[in-house]
Short mmCIF file of C-alpha atoms and ligand atoms in Angstrom, two decimals:
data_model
loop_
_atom_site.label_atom_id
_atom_site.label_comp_id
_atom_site.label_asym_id
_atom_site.label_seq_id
_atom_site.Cartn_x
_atom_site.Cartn_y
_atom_site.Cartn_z
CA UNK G 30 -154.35 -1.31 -116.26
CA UNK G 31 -151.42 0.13 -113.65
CA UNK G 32 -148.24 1.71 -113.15
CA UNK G 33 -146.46 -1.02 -111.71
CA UNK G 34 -142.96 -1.95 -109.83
CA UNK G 35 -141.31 -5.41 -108.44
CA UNK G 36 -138.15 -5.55 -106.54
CA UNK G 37 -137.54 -1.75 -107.51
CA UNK G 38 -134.15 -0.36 -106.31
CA UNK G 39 -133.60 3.72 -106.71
CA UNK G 40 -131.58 6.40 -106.41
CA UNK G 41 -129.22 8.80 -107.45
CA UNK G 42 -126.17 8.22 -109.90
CA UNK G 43 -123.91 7.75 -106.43
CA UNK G 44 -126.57 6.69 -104.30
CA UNK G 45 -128.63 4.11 -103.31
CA UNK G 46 -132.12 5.42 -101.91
CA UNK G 47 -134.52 2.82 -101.76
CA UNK G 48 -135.08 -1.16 -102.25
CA UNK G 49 -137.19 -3.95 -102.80
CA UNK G 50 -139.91 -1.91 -103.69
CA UNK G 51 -143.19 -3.36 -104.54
CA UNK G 52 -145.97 -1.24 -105.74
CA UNK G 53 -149.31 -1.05 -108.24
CA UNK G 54 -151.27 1.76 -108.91
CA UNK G 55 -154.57 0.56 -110.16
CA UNK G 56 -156.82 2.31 -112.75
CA UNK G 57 -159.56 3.46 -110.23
CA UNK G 58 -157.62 4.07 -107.09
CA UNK G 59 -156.17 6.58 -104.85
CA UNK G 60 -152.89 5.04 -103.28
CA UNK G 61 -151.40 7.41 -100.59
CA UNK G 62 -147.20 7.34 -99.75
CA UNK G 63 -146.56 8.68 -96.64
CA UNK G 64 -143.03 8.45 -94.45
CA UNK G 65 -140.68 10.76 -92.88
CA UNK G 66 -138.74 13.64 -94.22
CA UNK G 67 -135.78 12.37 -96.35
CA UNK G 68 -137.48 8.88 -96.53
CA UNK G 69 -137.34 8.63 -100.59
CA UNK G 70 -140.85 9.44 -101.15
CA UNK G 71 -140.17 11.82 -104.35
CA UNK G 72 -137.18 9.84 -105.47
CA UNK G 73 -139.53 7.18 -105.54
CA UNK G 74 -141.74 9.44 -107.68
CA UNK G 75 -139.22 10.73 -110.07
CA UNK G 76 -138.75 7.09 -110.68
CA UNK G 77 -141.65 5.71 -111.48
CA UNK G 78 -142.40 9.07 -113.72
CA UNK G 79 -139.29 7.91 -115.77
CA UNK G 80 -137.24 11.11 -114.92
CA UNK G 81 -134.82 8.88 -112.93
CA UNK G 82 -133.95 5.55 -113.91
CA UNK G 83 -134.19 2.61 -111.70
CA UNK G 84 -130.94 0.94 -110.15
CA UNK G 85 -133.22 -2.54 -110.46
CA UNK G 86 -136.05 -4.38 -110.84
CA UNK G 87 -138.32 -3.32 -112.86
CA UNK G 88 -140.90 -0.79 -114.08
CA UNK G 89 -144.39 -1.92 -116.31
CA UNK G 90 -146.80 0.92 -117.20
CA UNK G 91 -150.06 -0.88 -118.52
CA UNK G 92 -148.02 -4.44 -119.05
CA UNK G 93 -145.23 -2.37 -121.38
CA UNK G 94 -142.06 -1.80 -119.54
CA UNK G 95 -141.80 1.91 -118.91
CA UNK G 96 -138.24 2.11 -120.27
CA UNK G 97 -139.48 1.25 -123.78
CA UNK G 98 -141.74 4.09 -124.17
CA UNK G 99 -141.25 7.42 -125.94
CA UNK G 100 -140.78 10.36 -123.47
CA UNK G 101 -144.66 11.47 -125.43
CA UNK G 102 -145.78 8.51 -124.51
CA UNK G 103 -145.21 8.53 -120.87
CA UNK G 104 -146.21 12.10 -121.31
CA UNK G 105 -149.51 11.41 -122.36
CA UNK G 106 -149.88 8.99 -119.73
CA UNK G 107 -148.40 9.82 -116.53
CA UNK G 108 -149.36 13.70 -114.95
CA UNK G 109 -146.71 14.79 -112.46
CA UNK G 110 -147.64 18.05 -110.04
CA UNK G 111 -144.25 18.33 -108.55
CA UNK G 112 -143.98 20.10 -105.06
CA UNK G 113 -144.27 24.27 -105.89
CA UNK G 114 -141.29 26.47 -107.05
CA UNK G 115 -141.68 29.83 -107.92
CA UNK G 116 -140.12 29.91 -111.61
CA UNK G 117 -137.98 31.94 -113.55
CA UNK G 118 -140.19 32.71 -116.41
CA UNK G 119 -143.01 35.07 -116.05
CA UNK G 120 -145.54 32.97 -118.34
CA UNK G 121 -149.08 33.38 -117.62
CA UNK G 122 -150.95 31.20 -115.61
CA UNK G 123 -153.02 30.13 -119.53
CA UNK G 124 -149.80 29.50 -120.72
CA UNK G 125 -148.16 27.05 -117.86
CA UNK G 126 -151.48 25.48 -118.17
CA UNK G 127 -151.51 25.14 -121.80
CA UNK G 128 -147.90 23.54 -121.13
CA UNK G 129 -149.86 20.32 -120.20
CA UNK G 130 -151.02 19.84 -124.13
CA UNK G 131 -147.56 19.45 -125.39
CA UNK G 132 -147.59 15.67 -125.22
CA UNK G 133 -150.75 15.78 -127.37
CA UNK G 134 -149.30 18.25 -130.00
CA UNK G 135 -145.74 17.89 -130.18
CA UNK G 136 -142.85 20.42 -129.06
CA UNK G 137 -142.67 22.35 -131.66
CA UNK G 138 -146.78 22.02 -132.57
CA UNK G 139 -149.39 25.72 -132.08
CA UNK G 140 -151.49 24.40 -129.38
CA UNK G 141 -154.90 23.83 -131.40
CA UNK G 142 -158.20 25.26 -130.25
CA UNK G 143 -159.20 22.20 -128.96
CA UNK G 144 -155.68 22.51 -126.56
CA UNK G 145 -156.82 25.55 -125.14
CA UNK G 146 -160.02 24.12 -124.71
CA UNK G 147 -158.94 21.79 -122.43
CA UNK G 148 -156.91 24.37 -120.19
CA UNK G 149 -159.19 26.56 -120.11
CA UNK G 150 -161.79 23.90 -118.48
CA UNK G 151 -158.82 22.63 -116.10
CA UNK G 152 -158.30 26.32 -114.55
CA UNK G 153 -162.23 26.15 -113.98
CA UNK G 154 -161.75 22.45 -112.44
CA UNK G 155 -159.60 23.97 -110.18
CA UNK G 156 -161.48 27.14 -109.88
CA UNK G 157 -158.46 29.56 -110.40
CA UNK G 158 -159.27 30.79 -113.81
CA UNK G 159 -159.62 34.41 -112.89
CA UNK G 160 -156.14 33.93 -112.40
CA UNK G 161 -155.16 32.70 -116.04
CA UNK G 162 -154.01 36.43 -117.61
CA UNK G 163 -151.66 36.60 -114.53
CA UNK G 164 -147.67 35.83 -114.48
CA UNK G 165 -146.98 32.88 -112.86
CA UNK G 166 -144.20 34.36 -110.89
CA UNK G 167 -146.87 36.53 -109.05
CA UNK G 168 -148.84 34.34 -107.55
CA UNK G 169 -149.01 32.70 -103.93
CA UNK G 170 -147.44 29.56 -103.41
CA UNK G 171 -150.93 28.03 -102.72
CA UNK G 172 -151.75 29.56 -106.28
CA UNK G 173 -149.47 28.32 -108.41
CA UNK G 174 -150.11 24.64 -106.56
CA UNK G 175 -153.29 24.34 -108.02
CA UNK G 176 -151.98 25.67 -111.59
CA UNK G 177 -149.87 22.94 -111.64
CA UNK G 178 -152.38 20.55 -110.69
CA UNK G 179 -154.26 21.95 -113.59
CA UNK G 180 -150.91 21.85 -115.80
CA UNK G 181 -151.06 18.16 -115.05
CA UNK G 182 -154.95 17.37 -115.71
CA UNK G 183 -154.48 19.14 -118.87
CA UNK G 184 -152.20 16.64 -120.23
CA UNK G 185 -155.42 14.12 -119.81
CA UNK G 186 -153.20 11.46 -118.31
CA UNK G 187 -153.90 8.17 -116.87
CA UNK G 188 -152.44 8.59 -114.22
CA UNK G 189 -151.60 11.34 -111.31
CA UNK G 190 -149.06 11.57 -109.58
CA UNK G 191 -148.59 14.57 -106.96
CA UNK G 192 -146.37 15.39 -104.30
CA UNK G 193 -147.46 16.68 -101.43
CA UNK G 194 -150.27 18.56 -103.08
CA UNK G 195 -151.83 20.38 -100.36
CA UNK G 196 -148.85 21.57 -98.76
CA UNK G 197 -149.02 25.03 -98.95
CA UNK G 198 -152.84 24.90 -100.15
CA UNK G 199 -154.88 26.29 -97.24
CA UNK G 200 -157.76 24.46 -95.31
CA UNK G 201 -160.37 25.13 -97.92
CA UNK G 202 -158.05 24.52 -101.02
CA UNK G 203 -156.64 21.34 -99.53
CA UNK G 204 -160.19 20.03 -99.80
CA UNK G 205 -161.13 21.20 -102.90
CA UNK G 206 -158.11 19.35 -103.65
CA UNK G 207 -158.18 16.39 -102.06
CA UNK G 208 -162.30 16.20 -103.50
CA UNK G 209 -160.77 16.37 -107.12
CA UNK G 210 -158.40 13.50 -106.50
CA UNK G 211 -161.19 11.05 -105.43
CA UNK G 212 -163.06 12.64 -108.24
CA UNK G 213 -160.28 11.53 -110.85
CA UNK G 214 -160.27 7.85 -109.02
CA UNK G 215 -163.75 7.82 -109.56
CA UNK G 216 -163.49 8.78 -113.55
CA UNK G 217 -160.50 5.84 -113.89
CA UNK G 218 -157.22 7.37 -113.03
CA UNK G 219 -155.27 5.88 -110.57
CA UNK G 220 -154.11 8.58 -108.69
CA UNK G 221 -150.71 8.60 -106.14
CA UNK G 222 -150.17 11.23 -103.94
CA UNK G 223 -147.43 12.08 -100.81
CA UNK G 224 -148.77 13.59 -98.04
CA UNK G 225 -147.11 14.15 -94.37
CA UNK G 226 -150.57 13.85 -92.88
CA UNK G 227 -152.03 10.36 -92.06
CA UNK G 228 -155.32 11.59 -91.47
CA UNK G 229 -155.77 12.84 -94.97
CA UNK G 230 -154.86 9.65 -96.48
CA UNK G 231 -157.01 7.82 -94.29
CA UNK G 232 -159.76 10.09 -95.51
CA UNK G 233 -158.94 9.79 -99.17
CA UNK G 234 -156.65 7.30 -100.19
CA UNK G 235 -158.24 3.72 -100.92
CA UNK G 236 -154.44 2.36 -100.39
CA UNK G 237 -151.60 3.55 -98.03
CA UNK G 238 -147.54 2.84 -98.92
CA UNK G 239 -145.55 3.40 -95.72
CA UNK G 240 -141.65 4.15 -96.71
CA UNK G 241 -139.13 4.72 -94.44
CA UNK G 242 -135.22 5.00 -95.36
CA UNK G 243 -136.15 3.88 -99.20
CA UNK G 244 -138.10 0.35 -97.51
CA UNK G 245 -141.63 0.25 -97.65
CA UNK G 246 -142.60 -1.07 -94.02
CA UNK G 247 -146.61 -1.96 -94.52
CA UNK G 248 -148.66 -1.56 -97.90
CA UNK G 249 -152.41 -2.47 -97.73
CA UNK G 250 -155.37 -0.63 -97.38
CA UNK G 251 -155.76 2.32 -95.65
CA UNK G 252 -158.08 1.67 -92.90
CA UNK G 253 -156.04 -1.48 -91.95
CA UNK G 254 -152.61 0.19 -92.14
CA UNK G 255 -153.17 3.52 -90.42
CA UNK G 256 -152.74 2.17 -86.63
CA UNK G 257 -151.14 3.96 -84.38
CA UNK G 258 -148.63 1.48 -83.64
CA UNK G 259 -147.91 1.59 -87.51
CA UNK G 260 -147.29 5.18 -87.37
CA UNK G 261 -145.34 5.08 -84.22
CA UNK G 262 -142.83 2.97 -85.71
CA UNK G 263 -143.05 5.11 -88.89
CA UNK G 264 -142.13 8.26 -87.40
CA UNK G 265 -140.66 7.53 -84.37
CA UNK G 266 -143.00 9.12 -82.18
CA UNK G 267 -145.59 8.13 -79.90
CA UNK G 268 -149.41 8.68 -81.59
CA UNK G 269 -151.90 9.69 -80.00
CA UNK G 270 -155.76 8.62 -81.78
CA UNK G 271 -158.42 11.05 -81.07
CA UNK G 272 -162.12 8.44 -81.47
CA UNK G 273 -165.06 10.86 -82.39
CA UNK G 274 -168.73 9.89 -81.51
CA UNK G 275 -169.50 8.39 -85.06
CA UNK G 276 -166.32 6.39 -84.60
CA UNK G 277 -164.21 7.64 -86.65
CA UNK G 278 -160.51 8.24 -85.57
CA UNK G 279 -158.05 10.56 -86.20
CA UNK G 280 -154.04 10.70 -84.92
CA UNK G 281 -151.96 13.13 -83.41
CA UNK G 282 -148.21 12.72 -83.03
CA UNK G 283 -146.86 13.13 -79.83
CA UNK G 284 -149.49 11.99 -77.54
N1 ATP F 161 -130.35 15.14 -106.34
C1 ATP F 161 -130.01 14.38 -105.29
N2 ATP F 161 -128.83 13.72 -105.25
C2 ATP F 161 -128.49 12.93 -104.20
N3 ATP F 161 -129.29 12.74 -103.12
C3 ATP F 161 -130.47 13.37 -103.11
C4 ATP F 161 -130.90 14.23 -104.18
N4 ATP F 161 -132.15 14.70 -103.88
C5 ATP F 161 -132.47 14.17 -102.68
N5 ATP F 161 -131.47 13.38 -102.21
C6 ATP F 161 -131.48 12.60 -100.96
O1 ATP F 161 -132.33 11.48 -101.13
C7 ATP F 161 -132.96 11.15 -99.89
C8 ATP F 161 -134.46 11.03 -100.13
O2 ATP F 161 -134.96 12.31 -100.47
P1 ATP F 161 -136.45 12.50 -100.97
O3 ATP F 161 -136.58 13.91 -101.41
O4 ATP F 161 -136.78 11.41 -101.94
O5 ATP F 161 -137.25 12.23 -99.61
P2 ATP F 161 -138.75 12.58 -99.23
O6 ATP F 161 -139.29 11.36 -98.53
O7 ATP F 161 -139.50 13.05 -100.44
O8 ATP F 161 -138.54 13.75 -98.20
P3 ATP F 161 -139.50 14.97 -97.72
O9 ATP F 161 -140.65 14.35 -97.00
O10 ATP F 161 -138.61 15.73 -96.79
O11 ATP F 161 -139.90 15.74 -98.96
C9 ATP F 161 -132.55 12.23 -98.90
O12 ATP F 161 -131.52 11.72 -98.10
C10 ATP F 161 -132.04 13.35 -99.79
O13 ATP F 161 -131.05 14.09 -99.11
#
């Protein structure tokens, strides 16, 4: 079972973002995509979700080519926690959550009890559900981060993917965040995250993609890819790595 691409070239309508792109998300597995600002990272998201369509190659989701499946389909299989926006519509927290089911019901389906079920348990996942009677426009950016997350587990997908998910969590919600992801790895989702910080995917992610202007410059696992060298020539800075006594390392940029 994965979400796979071969030779996958994307972009927008006018524009050519990224090429030759080579990537599986496994049942199972955390696989981290990290690169700089502007690099294609969520274009390369929105692809693989289906909400862009690929300029080439091509795009299997469980050996079925992505393209042929209903828009429920895909629902039901691929979560997407997008990067936070505040929203227009003051919907309750419940209700954004609930949001997650309609893939299961239908658009125009009640959400059953069983539905509500289900978000109910996913604000308690994510240990916000004191915040479920409360408009979604009124909540910190941090806030409405993990709602989405739980918008997305609600759907019961097979698959995660999240962009930069702990960016505006702070230190205690990013690992109460990053501890659900391995959790969902470790109940079969393969799970695909962006994140800006090497040392969390090194912590978390079982495989590392390294994309820089839409070319992915190392894949491989995470403990072999994460060099400093690597990330030098990612970013274009000099890393320094920071060795603690129990030998594990950790990188700062600049050094
Ligand atoms: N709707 C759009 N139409 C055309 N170009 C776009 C559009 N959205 C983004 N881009 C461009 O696509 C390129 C890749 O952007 P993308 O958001 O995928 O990068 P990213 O790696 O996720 O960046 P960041 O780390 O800053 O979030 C950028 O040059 C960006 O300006």
């Amino acid at each position: 079972m994965s979400l796979s691409a071969a030779d996958l070239a994307y972009g927008y309508r006018e524009r050519r973002i990224g090429r030759d792109i080579g990537l599986d998300l496994e049942a199972g597995e955390v696989l981290a995509l990290l690169g700089p600002n502007g690099g294609g990272k969520t274009t390369l998201l929105k692809t693989l979700l289906g909400l862009l369509p690929p300029q080439g190659g091509t795009l299997m989701l469980d050996g079925l080519p992505l393209a042929a499946l209903s828009v429920n389909q895909r629902a039901r299989a691929l979560g997407y926690v997008p990067q936070a926006h505040a929203g227009t519509f003051a919907f309750t927290v419940f209700s954004v959550v609930l949001m997650g089911r309609t893939a299961h019901g239908g658009v125009f389906a009640a959400p059953s009890g069983h539905d509500r079920e289900v978000a109910q348990a996913m604000l308690e996942r994510l240990g916000i559900a004191k915040l479920a009677q409360r408009p979604y426009t009124q909540i910190s950016g941090g806030e409405r981060q993990l709602v989405l997350i739980a918008r997305a587990l609600a759907q019961e997908p097979a698959y995660v993917i999240l962009d930069e998910p702990t960016a505006s969590l702070d230190f205690g919600n990013q690992g109460k965040v990053m501890s659900q992801i391995r959790q969902l790895a470790r109940e079969g989702l393969g799970v695909l995250f962006t994140t800006h910080d090497p040392n969390q995917a090194l912590a978390h992610a079982d495989r590392v993609m390294l994309l820089r202007e839409g070319q992915a410059i190392a894949t491989g696992k995470a403990a072999a890819m994460l060099t400093p060298e690597r990330l030098a020539e990612l970013y274009g800075v000099a890393i320094e790595t920071v060795r603690g006594a129990d030998g594990r390392v950790a990188f700062l940029p600049g050094g």
